[in-house]
XYZ file of C-alpha atoms in Angstrom:
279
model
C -14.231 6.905 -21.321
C -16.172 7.111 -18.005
C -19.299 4.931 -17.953
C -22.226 5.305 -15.074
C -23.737 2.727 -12.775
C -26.047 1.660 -10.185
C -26.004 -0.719 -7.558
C -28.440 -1.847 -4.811
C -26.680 -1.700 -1.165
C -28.690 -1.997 1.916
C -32.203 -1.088 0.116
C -30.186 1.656 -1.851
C -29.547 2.519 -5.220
C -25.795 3.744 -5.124
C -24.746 5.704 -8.012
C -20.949 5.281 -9.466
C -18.608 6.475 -12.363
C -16.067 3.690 -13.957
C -12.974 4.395 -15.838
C -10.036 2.472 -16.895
C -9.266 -1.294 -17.270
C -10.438 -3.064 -14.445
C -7.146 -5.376 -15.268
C -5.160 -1.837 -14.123
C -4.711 -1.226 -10.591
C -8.005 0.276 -8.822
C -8.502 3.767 -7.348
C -11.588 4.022 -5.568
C -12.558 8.159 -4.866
C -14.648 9.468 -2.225
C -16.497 12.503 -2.946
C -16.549 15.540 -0.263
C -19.330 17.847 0.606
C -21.622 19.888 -0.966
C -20.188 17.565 -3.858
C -20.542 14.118 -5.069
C -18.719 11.777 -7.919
C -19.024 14.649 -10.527
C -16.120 16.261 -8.880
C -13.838 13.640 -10.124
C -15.008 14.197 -13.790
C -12.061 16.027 -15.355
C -9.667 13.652 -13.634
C -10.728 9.873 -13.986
C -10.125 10.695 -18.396
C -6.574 11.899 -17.144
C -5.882 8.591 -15.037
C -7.522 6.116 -16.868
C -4.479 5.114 -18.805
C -2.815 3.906 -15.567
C -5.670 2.982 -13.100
C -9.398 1.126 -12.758
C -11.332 4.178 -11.160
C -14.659 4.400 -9.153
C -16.298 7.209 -7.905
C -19.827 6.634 -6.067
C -22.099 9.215 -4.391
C -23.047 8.276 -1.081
C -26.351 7.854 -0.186
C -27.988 11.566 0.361
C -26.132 12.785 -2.213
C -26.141 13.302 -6.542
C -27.801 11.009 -8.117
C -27.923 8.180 -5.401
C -31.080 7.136 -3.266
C -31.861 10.164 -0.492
C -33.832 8.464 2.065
C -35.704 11.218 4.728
C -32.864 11.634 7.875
C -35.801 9.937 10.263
C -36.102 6.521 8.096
C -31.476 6.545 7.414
C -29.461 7.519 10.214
C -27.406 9.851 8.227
C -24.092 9.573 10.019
C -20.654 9.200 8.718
C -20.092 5.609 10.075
C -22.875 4.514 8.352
C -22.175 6.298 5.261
C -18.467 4.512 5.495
C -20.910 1.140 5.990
C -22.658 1.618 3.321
C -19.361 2.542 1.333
C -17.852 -0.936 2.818
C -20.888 -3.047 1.473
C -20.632 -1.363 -2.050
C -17.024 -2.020 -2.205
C -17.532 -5.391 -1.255
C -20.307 -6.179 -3.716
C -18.010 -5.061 -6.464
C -15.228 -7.328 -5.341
C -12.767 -4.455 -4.390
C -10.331 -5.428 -1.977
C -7.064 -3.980 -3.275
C -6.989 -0.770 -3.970
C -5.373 2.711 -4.083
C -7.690 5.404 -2.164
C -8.506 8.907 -2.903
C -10.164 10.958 -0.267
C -11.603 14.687 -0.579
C -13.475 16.938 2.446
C -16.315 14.252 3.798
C -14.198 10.901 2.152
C -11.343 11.476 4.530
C -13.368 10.341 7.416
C -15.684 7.600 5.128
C -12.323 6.526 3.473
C -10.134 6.860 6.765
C -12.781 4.080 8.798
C -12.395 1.705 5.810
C -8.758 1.682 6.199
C -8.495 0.793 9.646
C -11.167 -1.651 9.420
C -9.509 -2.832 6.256
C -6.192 -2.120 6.214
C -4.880 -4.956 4.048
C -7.840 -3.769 1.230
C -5.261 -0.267 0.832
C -2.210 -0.110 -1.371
C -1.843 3.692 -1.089
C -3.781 7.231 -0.038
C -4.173 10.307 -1.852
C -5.361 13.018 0.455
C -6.972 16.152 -1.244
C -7.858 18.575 1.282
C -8.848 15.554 3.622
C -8.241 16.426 7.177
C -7.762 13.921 10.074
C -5.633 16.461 12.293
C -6.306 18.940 14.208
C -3.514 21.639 12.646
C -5.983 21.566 9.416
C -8.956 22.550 11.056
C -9.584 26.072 10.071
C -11.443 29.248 12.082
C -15.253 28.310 11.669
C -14.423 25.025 13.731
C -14.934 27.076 16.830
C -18.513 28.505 16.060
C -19.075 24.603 14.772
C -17.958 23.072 18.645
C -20.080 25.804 20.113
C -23.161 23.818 18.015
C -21.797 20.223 19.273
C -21.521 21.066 22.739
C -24.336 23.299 22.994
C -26.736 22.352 20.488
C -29.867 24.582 20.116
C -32.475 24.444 16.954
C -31.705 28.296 16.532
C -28.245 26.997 15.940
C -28.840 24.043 13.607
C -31.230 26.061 11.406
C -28.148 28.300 11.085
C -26.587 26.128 8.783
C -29.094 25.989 6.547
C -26.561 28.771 4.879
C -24.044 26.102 4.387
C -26.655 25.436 1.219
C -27.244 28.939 0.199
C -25.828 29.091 -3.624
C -23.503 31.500 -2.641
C -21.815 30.008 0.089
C -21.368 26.975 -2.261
C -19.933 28.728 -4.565
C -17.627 30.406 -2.144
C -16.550 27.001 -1.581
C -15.195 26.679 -5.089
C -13.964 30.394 -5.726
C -12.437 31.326 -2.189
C -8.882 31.636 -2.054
C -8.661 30.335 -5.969
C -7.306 32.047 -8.986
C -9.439 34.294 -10.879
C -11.271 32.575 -14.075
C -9.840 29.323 -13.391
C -13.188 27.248 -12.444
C -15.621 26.501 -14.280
C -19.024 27.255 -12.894
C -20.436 23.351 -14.011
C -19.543 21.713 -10.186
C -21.133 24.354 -8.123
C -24.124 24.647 -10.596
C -24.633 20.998 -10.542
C -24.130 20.864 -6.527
C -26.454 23.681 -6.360
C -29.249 21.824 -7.992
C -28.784 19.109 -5.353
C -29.929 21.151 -2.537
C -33.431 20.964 -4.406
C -34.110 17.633 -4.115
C -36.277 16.473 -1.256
C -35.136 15.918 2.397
C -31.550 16.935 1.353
C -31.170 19.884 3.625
C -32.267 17.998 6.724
C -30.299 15.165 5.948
C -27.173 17.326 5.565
C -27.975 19.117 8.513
C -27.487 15.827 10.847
C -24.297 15.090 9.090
C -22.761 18.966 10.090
C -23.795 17.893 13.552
C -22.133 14.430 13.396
C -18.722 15.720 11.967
C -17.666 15.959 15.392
C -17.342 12.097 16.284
C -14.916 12.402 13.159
C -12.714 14.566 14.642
C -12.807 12.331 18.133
C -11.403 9.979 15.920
C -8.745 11.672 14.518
C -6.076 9.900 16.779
C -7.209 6.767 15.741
C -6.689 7.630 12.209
C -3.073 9.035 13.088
C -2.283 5.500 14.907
C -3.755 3.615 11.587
C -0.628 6.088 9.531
C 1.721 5.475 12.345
C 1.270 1.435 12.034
C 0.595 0.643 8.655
C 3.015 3.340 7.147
C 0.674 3.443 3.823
C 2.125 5.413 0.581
C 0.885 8.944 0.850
C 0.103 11.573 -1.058
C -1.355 15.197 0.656
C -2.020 17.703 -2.250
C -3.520 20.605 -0.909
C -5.499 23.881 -2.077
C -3.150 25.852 -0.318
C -5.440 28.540 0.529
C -8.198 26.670 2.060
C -10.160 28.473 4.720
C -11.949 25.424 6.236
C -9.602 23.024 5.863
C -5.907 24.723 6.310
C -2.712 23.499 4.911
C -1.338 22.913 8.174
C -3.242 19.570 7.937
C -1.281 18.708 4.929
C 1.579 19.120 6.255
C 0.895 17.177 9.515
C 0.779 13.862 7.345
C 4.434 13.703 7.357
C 4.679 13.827 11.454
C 2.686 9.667 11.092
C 3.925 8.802 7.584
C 7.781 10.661 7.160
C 8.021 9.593 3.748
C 4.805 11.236 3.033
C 4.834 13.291 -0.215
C 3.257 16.588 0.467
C 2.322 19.125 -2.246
C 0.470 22.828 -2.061
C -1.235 23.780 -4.612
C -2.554 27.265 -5.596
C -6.360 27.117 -4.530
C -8.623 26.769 -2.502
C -11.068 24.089 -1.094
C -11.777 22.213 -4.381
C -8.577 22.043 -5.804
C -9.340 19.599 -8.181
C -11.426 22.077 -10.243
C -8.543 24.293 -11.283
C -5.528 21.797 -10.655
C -6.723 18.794 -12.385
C -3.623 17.886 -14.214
C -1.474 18.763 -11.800
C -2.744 16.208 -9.140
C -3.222 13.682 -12.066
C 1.039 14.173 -12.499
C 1.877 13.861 -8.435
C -0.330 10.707 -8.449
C 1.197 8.913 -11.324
C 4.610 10.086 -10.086
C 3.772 8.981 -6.646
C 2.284 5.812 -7.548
């Protein structure tokens, strides 16, 4: 049984899914982009027998508070802030972490502000290396380093309905996703300020990717259990990044799966078996 929250952080009201016995070890699951909590719904039922499990939208996105980018700096260090306040508020300080897409940089500043608050890391297409960044990274550091507003209104396709469902269908076996994520993530994009907002974060996600030796030297000291599953066939975020886990963390387990970007949509039970046989 999942149940649904809210919870004031910083002026916010932070949405979040529960599962499980809170007496059962926690999993706490961060949500990638153009998604939010929803995309953990077919696996929380499937783990709930062996973990606690929450799943909050960030602020900007589902069904949490999405304040106008000029009154919330919409940045991922602050979204990891307000991540680290909510976690705090709910007394979790021990816990396994599962990070997606945008959560591998939210869930990878946590960690090395917190590393003591980690027992273990699932990584589901969650890049911090630069073997998994894919093709369109090039035309994206051409926006960074020469930023124009031709060039930021050009991702205003990044919320086009088909590109998001591209994200789900690309490079993913035929009939095996059901069209409820990408419907639902769709009918985000209509709420107010949500394409601006998103807009700032594109242009922030390169300060992530300065960071990505930090997040290596985090692996490399603290050694943290590790699981990469991987859509195999992801075009933005490209399984060479799975595989690069092992270089910081040998004992890494790393698994491809067949799909693309969001996985979990078509692979649900089969990531729910590699975590419980991991952890």
């Amino acid at each position: 049984m999942i149940s649904y929250h809210r919870l004031e952080v910083s002026g916010l009201s932070i949405f979040y899914r529960e599962a499980g016995d809170p007496n059962l070890p926690t999993m706490v699951l961060l949500h990638g982009f153009p998604s939010a909590s929803h995309m953990f719904r077919d696996l929380m039922p499937l783990l709930s027998d062996r973990f606690h499990l929450i799943a909050l939208d960030y602020p900007g996105f589902g069904q949490s508070s999405m304040p106008d980018h000029q009154e919330f700096s919409y940045t991922f260090e602050h979204l990891a802030a307000v991540t680290t306040e909510f976690l705090a508020k709910l007394e979790l300080t021990d816990f396994y972490l599962y990070v997606f897409d945008y959560g591998a940089p939210i869930g990878f500043m946590i960690a090395m502000a917190h590393p003591q608050w980690i027992r273990g890391i699932i990584s589901q297409n969650g890049n911090i290396y630069q073997a998994g960044l894919g093709e369109k990274w090039a035309t994206r550091r051409d926006f960074w380093e020469h930023p124009t507003a031709a060039k930021r209104a050009s991702y205003r396709s990044a919320f086009a309905p088909e590109t998001i469902k591209g994200q789900y269908l690309t490079g993913t076996p035929a009939n095996s996703v059901s069209p409820d994520g990408y419907t639902l993530d769709i009918a985000y994009t209509q709420r107010p300020n949500y394409v601006e907002n998103q807009l700032d974060l594109i242009f922030d996600y390169q300060n992530n990717i300065k960071k990505y030796p930090r997040f290596q030297a985090y692996l490399r000291q603290y050694q943290p259990k590790l699981l990469a599953v991987w859509g195999k066939n992801d075009p933005s975020f490209i399984y060479p990044g799975a595989l690069a886990f092992k270089q910081d963390v040998p004992d890494a387990v790393v698994k491809l799966v067949d799909s693309g970007h969001f996985a979990l949509e078509s692979n649900s039970v089969e990531i729910a078996a590699l975590i419980k046989a991991t952890f």
